[in-house]
mmCIF file of N, CA, C and O in Angstrom:
data_model
loop_
_atom_site.group_PDB
_atom_site.id
_atom_site.type_symbol
_atom_site.label_atom_id
_atom_site.label_comp_id
_atom_site.label_asym_id
_atom_site.label_seq_id
_atom_site.Cartn_x
_atom_site.Cartn_y
_atom_site.Cartn_z
ATOM 1 N N UNK A 24 140.768 138.912 102.100
ATOM 2 C CA UNK A 24 140.626 139.881 102.162
ATOM 3 C C UNK A 24 140.087 140.022 100.496
ATOM 4 O O UNK A 24 140.258 138.981 99.271
ATOM 5 N N UNK A 25 139.331 141.161 99.636
ATOM 6 C CA UNK A 25 138.759 141.391 98.649
ATOM 7 C C UNK A 25 139.782 141.963 98.153
ATOM 8 O O UNK A 25 140.385 142.590 98.110
ATOM 9 N N UNK A 26 140.016 141.272 96.449
ATOM 10 C CA UNK A 26 140.835 142.045 95.290
ATOM 11 C C UNK A 26 139.885 143.181 94.655
ATOM 12 O O UNK A 26 138.876 142.547 93.714
ATOM 13 N N UNK A 27 140.668 144.108 94.463
ATOM 14 C CA UNK A 27 139.989 145.256 94.024
ATOM 15 C C UNK A 27 141.073 145.563 92.894
ATOM 16 O O UNK A 27 141.354 146.988 92.510
ATOM 17 N N UNK A 28 140.888 145.011 91.639
ATOM 18 C CA UNK A 28 141.258 145.137 90.390
ATOM 19 C C UNK A 28 140.735 145.755 89.510
ATOM 20 O O UNK A 28 139.362 145.657 89.283
ATOM 21 N N UNK A 29 141.345 146.684 88.928
ATOM 22 C CA UNK A 29 140.380 147.555 87.984
ATOM 23 C C UNK A 29 139.644 146.527 86.928
ATOM 24 O O UNK A 29 140.454 145.359 87.060
ATOM 25 N N UNK A 30 138.521 146.764 86.361
ATOM 26 C CA UNK A 30 137.751 145.641 85.529
ATOM 27 C C UNK A 30 138.451 145.999 84.306
ATOM 28 O O UNK A 30 139.078 147.728 84.176
ATOM 29 N N UNK A 31 137.881 144.962 83.513
ATOM 30 C CA UNK A 31 138.649 145.443 81.953
ATOM 31 C C UNK A 31 138.442 147.027 81.167
ATOM 32 O O UNK A 31 139.267 147.191 80.281
ATOM 33 N N UNK A 32 137.233 147.147 81.211
ATOM 34 C CA UNK A 32 137.075 148.757 80.832
ATOM 35 C C UNK A 32 138.010 149.794 81.698
ATOM 36 O O UNK A 32 138.148 150.986 80.667
ATOM 37 N N UNK A 33 138.258 149.667 82.920
ATOM 38 C CA UNK A 33 139.294 150.233 83.321
ATOM 39 C C UNK A 33 140.820 150.096 83.182
ATOM 40 O O UNK A 33 141.273 151.687 83.645
ATOM 41 N N UNK A 34 141.403 149.383 82.515
ATOM 42 C CA UNK A 34 142.589 149.233 82.383
ATOM 43 C C UNK A 34 143.161 150.050 81.493
ATOM 44 O O UNK A 34 142.562 149.530 80.012
ATOM 45 N N UNK A 35 143.901 150.722 81.426
ATOM 46 C CA UNK A 35 144.995 151.513 79.960
ATOM 47 C C UNK A 35 145.871 150.466 79.697
ATOM 48 O O UNK A 35 146.995 149.834 80.409
ATOM 49 N N UNK A 36 145.573 150.163 78.555
ATOM 50 C CA UNK A 36 146.247 149.320 77.870
ATOM 51 C C UNK A 36 147.445 149.833 77.497
ATOM 52 O O UNK A 36 147.963 151.037 76.680
ATOM 53 N N UNK A 37 149.008 149.277 77.703
ATOM 54 C CA UNK A 37 150.469 150.066 77.542
ATOM 55 C C UNK A 37 151.199 149.144 77.284
ATOM 56 O O UNK A 37 150.825 147.945 78.306
ATOM 57 N N UNK A 38 152.514 148.981 76.459
ATOM 58 C CA UNK A 38 153.393 147.757 76.543
ATOM 59 C C UNK A 38 154.152 147.453 77.959
ATOM 60 O O UNK A 38 154.312 148.744 78.307
ATOM 61 N N UNK A 39 154.553 147.052 78.085
ATOM 62 C CA UNK A 39 155.976 146.244 78.645
ATOM 63 C C UNK A 39 156.464 147.783 78.862
ATOM 64 O O UNK A 39 157.477 147.600 77.929
ATOM 65 N N UNK A 40 157.459 148.212 79.995
ATOM 66 C CA UNK A 40 158.452 149.065 80.233
ATOM 67 C C UNK A 40 160.365 148.153 79.720
ATOM 68 O O UNK A 40 159.696 147.139 79.833
ATOM 69 N N UNK A 41 160.846 149.061 79.309
ATOM 70 C CA UNK A 41 161.903 148.661 78.449
ATOM 71 C C UNK A 41 162.917 147.896 79.411
ATOM 72 O O UNK A 41 163.169 148.380 80.407
ATOM 73 N N UNK A 42 163.187 146.865 78.705
ATOM 74 C CA UNK A 42 164.081 145.786 79.686
ATOM 75 C C UNK A 42 165.371 145.466 79.261
ATOM 76 O O UNK A 42 165.540 145.058 78.159
ATOM 77 N N UNK A 43 166.407 146.487 79.418
ATOM 78 C CA UNK A 43 167.679 145.866 79.476
ATOM 79 C C UNK A 43 168.504 144.394 79.376
ATOM 80 O O UNK A 43 169.513 144.249 78.011
ATOM 81 N N UNK A 44 167.910 143.465 79.723
ATOM 82 C CA UNK A 44 167.921 142.069 79.381
ATOM 83 C C UNK A 44 167.644 141.875 78.012
ATOM 84 O O UNK A 44 168.192 141.051 77.295
ATOM 85 N N UNK A 45 166.901 142.995 77.133
ATOM 86 C CA UNK A 45 166.076 141.777 76.164
ATOM 87 C C UNK A 45 166.381 143.068 75.188
ATOM 88 O O UNK A 45 165.236 143.023 73.994
ATOM 89 N N UNK A 46 167.275 143.607 75.251
ATOM 90 C CA UNK A 46 167.732 144.654 73.990
ATOM 91 C C UNK A 46 167.710 144.512 72.804
ATOM 92 O O UNK A 46 168.482 143.618 72.625
ATOM 93 N N UNK A 47 166.944 145.356 71.829
ATOM 94 C CA UNK A 47 167.115 144.776 70.748
ATOM 95 C C UNK A 47 166.828 143.232 70.613
ATOM 96 O O UNK A 47 167.543 142.330 69.292
ATOM 97 N N UNK A 48 165.967 142.522 71.224
ATOM 98 C CA UNK A 48 166.119 141.142 70.672
ATOM 99 C C UNK A 48 164.264 140.687 70.428
ATOM 100 O O UNK A 48 163.558 141.584 70.421
ATOM 101 N N UNK A 49 164.107 139.539 69.707
ATOM 102 C CA UNK A 49 163.034 139.123 69.708
ATOM 103 C C UNK A 49 162.037 138.564 70.860
ATOM 104 O O UNK A 49 162.832 138.599 72.127
ATOM 105 N N UNK A 50 160.689 139.384 71.377
ATOM 106 C CA UNK A 50 160.476 139.599 72.379
ATOM 107 C C UNK A 50 159.496 138.374 72.857
ATOM 108 O O UNK A 50 159.590 138.637 73.932
ATOM 109 N N UNK A 51 160.180 137.203 72.516
ATOM 110 C CA UNK A 51 159.676 135.785 72.611
ATOM 111 C C UNK A 51 159.915 135.565 73.971
ATOM 112 O O UNK A 51 159.222 135.044 75.211
ATOM 113 N N UNK A 52 161.665 135.793 74.120
ATOM 114 C CA UNK A 52 162.231 135.682 75.744
ATOM 115 C C UNK A 52 161.160 136.533 76.870
ATOM 116 O O UNK A 52 161.601 136.118 78.193
ATOM 117 N N UNK A 53 161.315 137.738 76.577
ATOM 118 C CA UNK A 53 160.876 139.106 77.617
ATOM 119 C C UNK A 53 159.263 138.262 77.510
ATOM 120 O O UNK A 53 158.983 138.319 79.115
ATOM 121 N N UNK A 54 158.625 137.810 77.014
ATOM 122 C CA UNK A 54 157.195 137.656 77.003
ATOM 123 C C UNK A 54 157.513 136.172 78.448
ATOM 124 O O UNK A 54 156.629 136.352 79.286
ATOM 125 N N UNK A 55 158.086 134.905 78.142
ATOM 126 C CA UNK A 55 158.262 134.168 78.602
ATOM 127 C C UNK A 55 158.296 134.531 80.267
ATOM 128 O O UNK A 55 158.321 133.523 81.352
ATOM 129 N N UNK A 56 159.615 135.335 80.365
ATOM 130 C CA UNK A 56 160.252 135.313 81.581
ATOM 131 C C UNK A 56 159.204 135.969 82.468
ATOM 132 O O UNK A 56 159.115 136.205 83.493
ATOM 133 N N UNK A 57 158.647 137.570 81.638
ATOM 134 C CA UNK A 57 157.316 137.804 82.706
ATOM 135 C C UNK A 57 156.587 136.893 83.148
ATOM 136 O O UNK A 57 155.692 136.894 84.218
ATOM 137 N N UNK A 58 155.730 136.034 81.960
ATOM 138 C CA UNK A 58 155.205 134.935 82.588
ATOM 139 C C UNK A 58 155.356 134.116 83.547
ATOM 140 O O UNK A 58 154.719 133.941 84.640
ATOM 141 N N UNK A 59 156.402 133.732 83.706
ATOM 142 C CA UNK A 59 157.163 132.713 84.683
ATOM 143 C C UNK A 59 156.914 133.552 86.391
ATOM 144 O O UNK A 59 157.243 133.234 87.311
ATOM 145 N N UNK A 60 157.550 135.083 85.766
ATOM 146 C CA UNK A 60 157.858 135.531 86.934
ATOM 147 C C UNK A 60 156.114 136.103 87.418
ATOM 148 O O UNK A 60 156.188 135.873 88.956
ATOM 149 N N UNK A 61 155.608 136.234 86.945
ATOM 150 C CA UNK A 61 154.307 136.328 87.382
ATOM 151 C C UNK A 61 153.649 135.314 87.952
ATOM 152 O O UNK A 61 153.186 135.359 89.559
ATOM 153 N N UNK A 62 153.751 134.207 87.455
ATOM 154 C CA UNK A 62 153.106 132.634 88.398
ATOM 155 C C UNK A 62 154.300 132.488 89.892
ATOM 156 O O UNK A 62 153.782 132.234 90.825
ATOM 157 N N UNK A 63 155.558 132.985 89.510
ATOM 158 C CA UNK A 63 156.333 133.006 90.832
ATOM 159 C C UNK A 63 155.886 133.726 91.989
ATOM 160 O O UNK A 63 155.890 133.363 92.961
ATOM 161 N N UNK A 64 155.697 135.211 91.426
ATOM 162 C CA UNK A 64 154.944 136.421 91.926
ATOM 163 C C UNK A 64 153.732 135.872 92.761
ATOM 164 O O UNK A 64 153.663 135.872 93.930
ATOM 165 N N UNK A 65 152.825 135.000 92.230
ATOM 166 C CA UNK A 65 151.851 134.428 92.417
ATOM 167 C C UNK A 65 152.014 133.129 93.934
ATOM 168 O O UNK A 65 151.405 133.396 94.781
ATOM 169 N N UNK A 66 152.527 132.574 93.530
ATOM 170 C CA UNK A 66 152.973 131.529 94.551
ATOM 171 C C UNK A 66 153.544 132.307 95.987
ATOM 172 O O UNK A 66 153.577 131.786 96.886
ATOM 173 N N UNK A 67 154.603 133.165 95.656
ATOM 174 C CA UNK A 67 154.995 133.825 96.802
ATOM 175 C C UNK A 67 154.221 134.594 97.854
ATOM 176 O O UNK A 67 154.329 134.665 98.878
ATOM 177 N N UNK A 68 153.563 134.880 96.839
ATOM 178 C CA UNK A 68 152.474 135.921 97.816
ATOM 179 C C UNK A 68 150.947 135.361 97.802
ATOM 180 O O UNK A 68 149.482 136.049 97.729
ATOM 181 N N UNK A 69 150.790 134.165 98.113
ATOM 182 C CA UNK A 69 149.702 133.290 98.284
ATOM 183 C C UNK A 69 148.467 133.806 97.130
ATOM 184 O O UNK A 69 147.199 133.938 97.879
ATOM 185 N N UNK A 70 149.101 134.065 96.487
ATOM 186 C CA UNK A 70 147.765 134.190 94.746
ATOM 187 C C UNK A 70 147.172 135.318 95.042
ATOM 188 O O UNK A 70 145.859 135.870 94.619
ATOM 189 N N UNK A 71 147.658 136.129 95.508
ATOM 190 C CA UNK A 71 147.226 137.915 95.336
ATOM 191 C C UNK A 71 147.297 138.455 94.249
ATOM 192 O O UNK A 71 148.548 139.029 93.972
ATOM 193 N N UNK A 72 146.594 138.649 93.763
ATOM 194 C CA UNK A 72 146.621 138.622 92.228
ATOM 195 C C UNK A 72 146.590 140.363 92.017
ATOM 196 O O UNK A 72 147.549 140.719 91.315
ATOM 197 N N UNK A 73 146.818 141.332 92.954
ATOM 198 C CA UNK A 73 147.178 143.029 93.033
ATOM 199 C C UNK A 73 148.705 143.096 93.156
ATOM 200 O O UNK A 73 149.095 143.885 92.796
ATOM 201 N N UNK A 74 148.784 141.614 94.174
ATOM 202 C CA UNK A 74 150.634 142.125 93.860
ATOM 203 C C UNK A 74 151.477 141.970 92.801
ATOM 204 O O UNK A 74 152.338 142.457 92.453
ATOM 205 N N UNK A 75 150.544 141.156 92.287
ATOM 206 C CA UNK A 75 151.144 140.499 90.749
ATOM 207 C C UNK A 75 150.385 141.130 89.766
ATOM 208 O O UNK A 75 150.845 140.525 88.180
ATOM 209 N N UNK A 76 149.597 141.922 89.925
ATOM 210 C CA UNK A 76 149.179 142.908 88.276
ATOM 211 C C UNK A 76 149.916 142.929 87.287
ATOM 212 O O UNK A 76 149.810 142.877 86.544
ATOM 213 N N UNK A 77 151.169 144.286 88.093
ATOM 214 C CA UNK A 77 151.964 144.205 86.399
ATOM 215 C C UNK A 77 152.396 143.604 86.052
ATOM 216 O O UNK A 77 153.199 144.025 84.712
ATOM 217 N N UNK A 78 152.712 142.282 86.765
ATOM 218 C CA UNK A 78 153.624 141.722 85.956
ATOM 219 C C UNK A 78 153.025 140.929 84.630
ATOM 220 O O UNK A 78 153.050 140.418 83.789
ATOM 221 N N UNK A 79 151.634 140.529 85.568
ATOM 222 C CA UNK A 79 150.368 139.900 84.708
ATOM 223 C C UNK A 79 150.308 141.118 83.617
ATOM 224 O O UNK A 79 150.270 140.374 82.195
ATOM 225 N N UNK A 80 150.161 142.141 83.458
ATOM 226 C CA UNK A 80 149.886 143.366 82.218
ATOM 227 C C UNK A 80 151.412 143.311 81.791
ATOM 228 O O UNK A 80 150.865 143.203 80.384
ATOM 229 N N UNK A 81 152.512 142.962 81.823
ATOM 230 C CA UNK A 81 153.688 142.985 80.891
ATOM 231 C C UNK A 81 153.205 141.720 79.653
ATOM 232 O O UNK A 81 153.581 142.053 78.898
ATOM 233 N N UNK A 82 153.065 140.513 80.833
ATOM 234 C CA UNK A 82 153.193 139.325 79.667
ATOM 235 C C UNK A 82 152.044 139.721 79.109
ATOM 236 O O UNK A 82 152.058 138.870 78.010
ATOM 237 N N UNK A 83 150.742 139.971 79.369
ATOM 238 C CA UNK A 83 149.445 139.916 78.341
ATOM 239 C C UNK A 83 149.746 140.560 77.263
ATOM 240 O O UNK A 83 149.176 140.323 76.240
ATOM 241 N N UNK A 84 150.642 141.962 77.745
ATOM 242 C CA UNK A 84 150.945 143.013 76.472
ATOM 243 C C UNK A 84 151.967 142.264 75.491
ATOM 244 O O UNK A 84 151.785 142.994 74.118
ATOM 245 N N UNK A 85 152.814 141.352 75.815
ATOM 246 C CA UNK A 85 153.962 140.879 74.905
ATOM 247 C C UNK A 85 153.519 139.969 74.358
ATOM 248 O O UNK A 85 153.807 139.096 73.474
ATOM 249 N N UNK A 86 153.312 138.628 75.052
ATOM 250 C CA UNK A 86 152.361 137.397 74.737
ATOM 251 C C UNK A 86 151.759 136.854 73.825
ATOM 252 O O UNK A 86 150.479 137.889 73.898
ATOM 253 N N UNK A 87 151.591 136.601 72.586
ATOM 254 C CA UNK A 87 150.324 136.090 72.118
ATOM 255 C C UNK A 87 149.245 135.298 72.794
ATOM 256 O O UNK A 87 149.924 134.275 73.391
ATOM 257 N N UNK A 88 148.049 135.659 72.846
ATOM 258 C CA UNK A 88 146.882 134.864 73.609
ATOM 259 C C UNK A 88 147.352 133.315 73.419
ATOM 260 O O UNK A 88 147.123 132.628 74.336
ATOM 261 N N UNK A 89 147.593 132.571 72.228
ATOM 262 C CA UNK A 89 147.503 131.335 72.003
ATOM 263 C C UNK A 89 148.765 130.816 72.847
ATOM 264 O O UNK A 89 148.661 129.616 73.612
ATOM 265 N N UNK A 90 149.921 131.332 72.924
ATOM 266 C CA UNK A 90 150.712 130.822 74.243
ATOM 267 C C UNK A 90 150.241 131.126 74.898
ATOM 268 O O UNK A 90 150.548 129.965 75.856
ATOM 269 N N UNK A 91 149.751 132.001 75.744
ATOM 270 C CA UNK A 91 149.145 131.832 77.230
ATOM 271 C C UNK A 91 148.262 131.130 77.383
ATOM 272 O O UNK A 91 148.646 130.048 78.444
ATOM 273 N N UNK A 92 147.480 130.747 76.426
ATOM 274 C CA UNK A 92 146.330 129.592 76.699
ATOM 275 C C UNK A 92 146.824 128.329 76.529
ATOM 276 O O UNK A 92 146.695 127.487 77.506
ATOM 277 N N UNK A 93 147.980 128.308 75.742
ATOM 278 C CA UNK A 93 148.698 127.063 75.652
ATOM 279 C C UNK A 93 149.540 126.852 76.769
ATOM 280 O O UNK A 93 149.598 125.697 77.949
ATOM 281 N N UNK A 94 150.422 127.669 77.587
ATOM 282 C CA UNK A 94 150.803 127.577 78.463
ATOM 283 C C UNK A 94 150.147 127.213 80.342
ATOM 284 O O UNK A 94 150.129 126.368 81.085
ATOM 285 N N UNK A 95 148.789 127.661 80.365
ATOM 286 C CA UNK A 95 147.691 127.764 81.318
ATOM 287 C C UNK A 95 147.437 126.505 80.975
ATOM 288 O O UNK A 95 147.226 125.834 82.695
ATOM 289 N N UNK A 96 147.259 125.906 80.027
ATOM 290 C CA UNK A 96 146.453 124.339 79.715
ATOM 291 C C UNK A 96 147.801 123.398 80.142
ATOM 292 O O UNK A 96 147.018 122.716 81.061
ATOM 293 N N UNK A 97 149.281 123.638 80.011
ATOM 294 C CA UNK A 97 149.739 122.900 80.291
ATOM 295 C C UNK A 97 150.171 122.651 82.239
ATOM 296 O O UNK A 97 150.641 121.986 82.641
ATOM 297 N N UNK A 98 150.366 124.038 82.489
ATOM 298 C CA UNK A 98 150.263 124.279 83.843
ATOM 299 C C UNK A 98 149.382 123.735 84.695
ATOM 300 O O UNK A 98 149.626 122.783 85.646
ATOM 301 N N UNK A 99 147.780 123.473 84.412
ATOM 302 C CA UNK A 99 146.750 122.873 84.992
ATOM 303 C C UNK A 99 146.989 121.120 84.783
ATOM 304 O O UNK A 99 147.042 120.518 86.000
ATOM 305 N N UNK A 100 147.512 120.760 83.911
ATOM 306 C CA UNK A 100 147.880 119.211 83.642
ATOM 307 C C UNK A 100 149.483 118.729 83.584
ATOM 308 O O UNK A 100 149.366 117.785 83.606
ATOM 309 N N UNK A 101 149.907 119.867 84.582
ATOM 310 C CA UNK A 101 151.042 119.267 85.007
ATOM 311 C C UNK A 101 152.053 119.238 83.745
ATOM 312 O O UNK A 101 153.027 118.306 84.190
ATOM 313 N N UNK A 102 152.020 119.461 82.828
ATOM 314 C CA UNK A 102 153.416 119.328 81.700
ATOM 315 C C UNK A 102 153.978 120.584 81.188
ATOM 316 O O UNK A 102 154.627 120.332 80.382
ATOM 317 N N UNK A 103 153.778 121.647 82.162
ATOM 318 C CA UNK A 103 154.267 123.113 81.592
ATOM 319 C C UNK A 103 155.687 122.729 81.695
ATOM 320 O O UNK A 103 156.706 121.957 82.955
ATOM 321 N N UNK A 104 156.554 123.039 80.633
ATOM 322 C CA UNK A 104 158.486 122.840 80.778
ATOM 323 C C UNK A 104 158.765 123.440 81.979
ATOM 324 O O UNK A 104 160.223 123.416 81.485
ATOM 325 N N UNK A 105 158.351 124.819 81.377
ATOM 326 C CA UNK A 105 159.165 126.167 82.172
ATOM 327 C C UNK A 105 158.741 125.991 83.831
ATOM 328 O O UNK A 105 158.838 124.447 84.478
ATOM 329 N N UNK A 106 159.615 126.850 84.376
ATOM 330 C CA UNK A 106 160.065 126.582 85.917
ATOM 331 C C UNK A 106 158.352 126.769 86.414
ATOM 332 O O UNK A 106 157.485 127.530 86.223
ATOM 333 N N UNK A 107 158.310 125.617 87.598
ATOM 334 C CA UNK A 107 157.378 125.221 88.305
ATOM 335 C C UNK A 107 157.923 126.189 89.616
ATOM 336 O O UNK A 107 158.407 125.577 90.326
ATOM 337 N N UNK A 108 156.989 127.418 90.140
ATOM 338 C CA UNK A 108 156.485 127.815 91.149
ATOM 339 C C UNK A 108 156.673 126.766 92.328
ATOM 340 O O UNK A 108 156.103 125.895 92.836
ATOM 341 N N UNK A 109 157.721 126.855 93.503
ATOM 342 C CA UNK A 109 157.668 126.072 94.674
ATOM 343 C C UNK A 109 158.504 124.886 94.337
ATOM 344 O O UNK A 109 158.780 124.190 95.369
ATOM 345 N N UNK A 110 158.984 124.522 93.432
ATOM 346 C CA UNK A 110 159.724 123.316 93.003
ATOM 347 C C UNK A 110 161.537 123.874 92.571
ATOM 348 O O UNK A 110 161.853 124.997 91.833
ATOM 349 N N UNK A 111 162.604 122.870 92.827
ATOM 350 C CA UNK A 111 163.707 123.812 92.804
ATOM 351 C C UNK A 111 164.463 122.427 91.613
ATOM 352 O O UNK A 111 164.044 121.696 91.590
#
């Protein structure tokens, strides 16, 4: 199936919704939780980016680009310290 995600020019940038788990705290935890939730969603949905689009939008709006790039590199190298989808 072809994925029909909006192009970068069509995406309306907005911050992630309020999450009561992270009220009045540093958003680093919030960023990390959304990043991991996105990858778990991708695993559970056979890499269907459309099903997980909101989670990706949320972590992209909260996380510094350097963090995401670093985590992605670590995931590719197998050295990511966070939860890895499919592993218990």
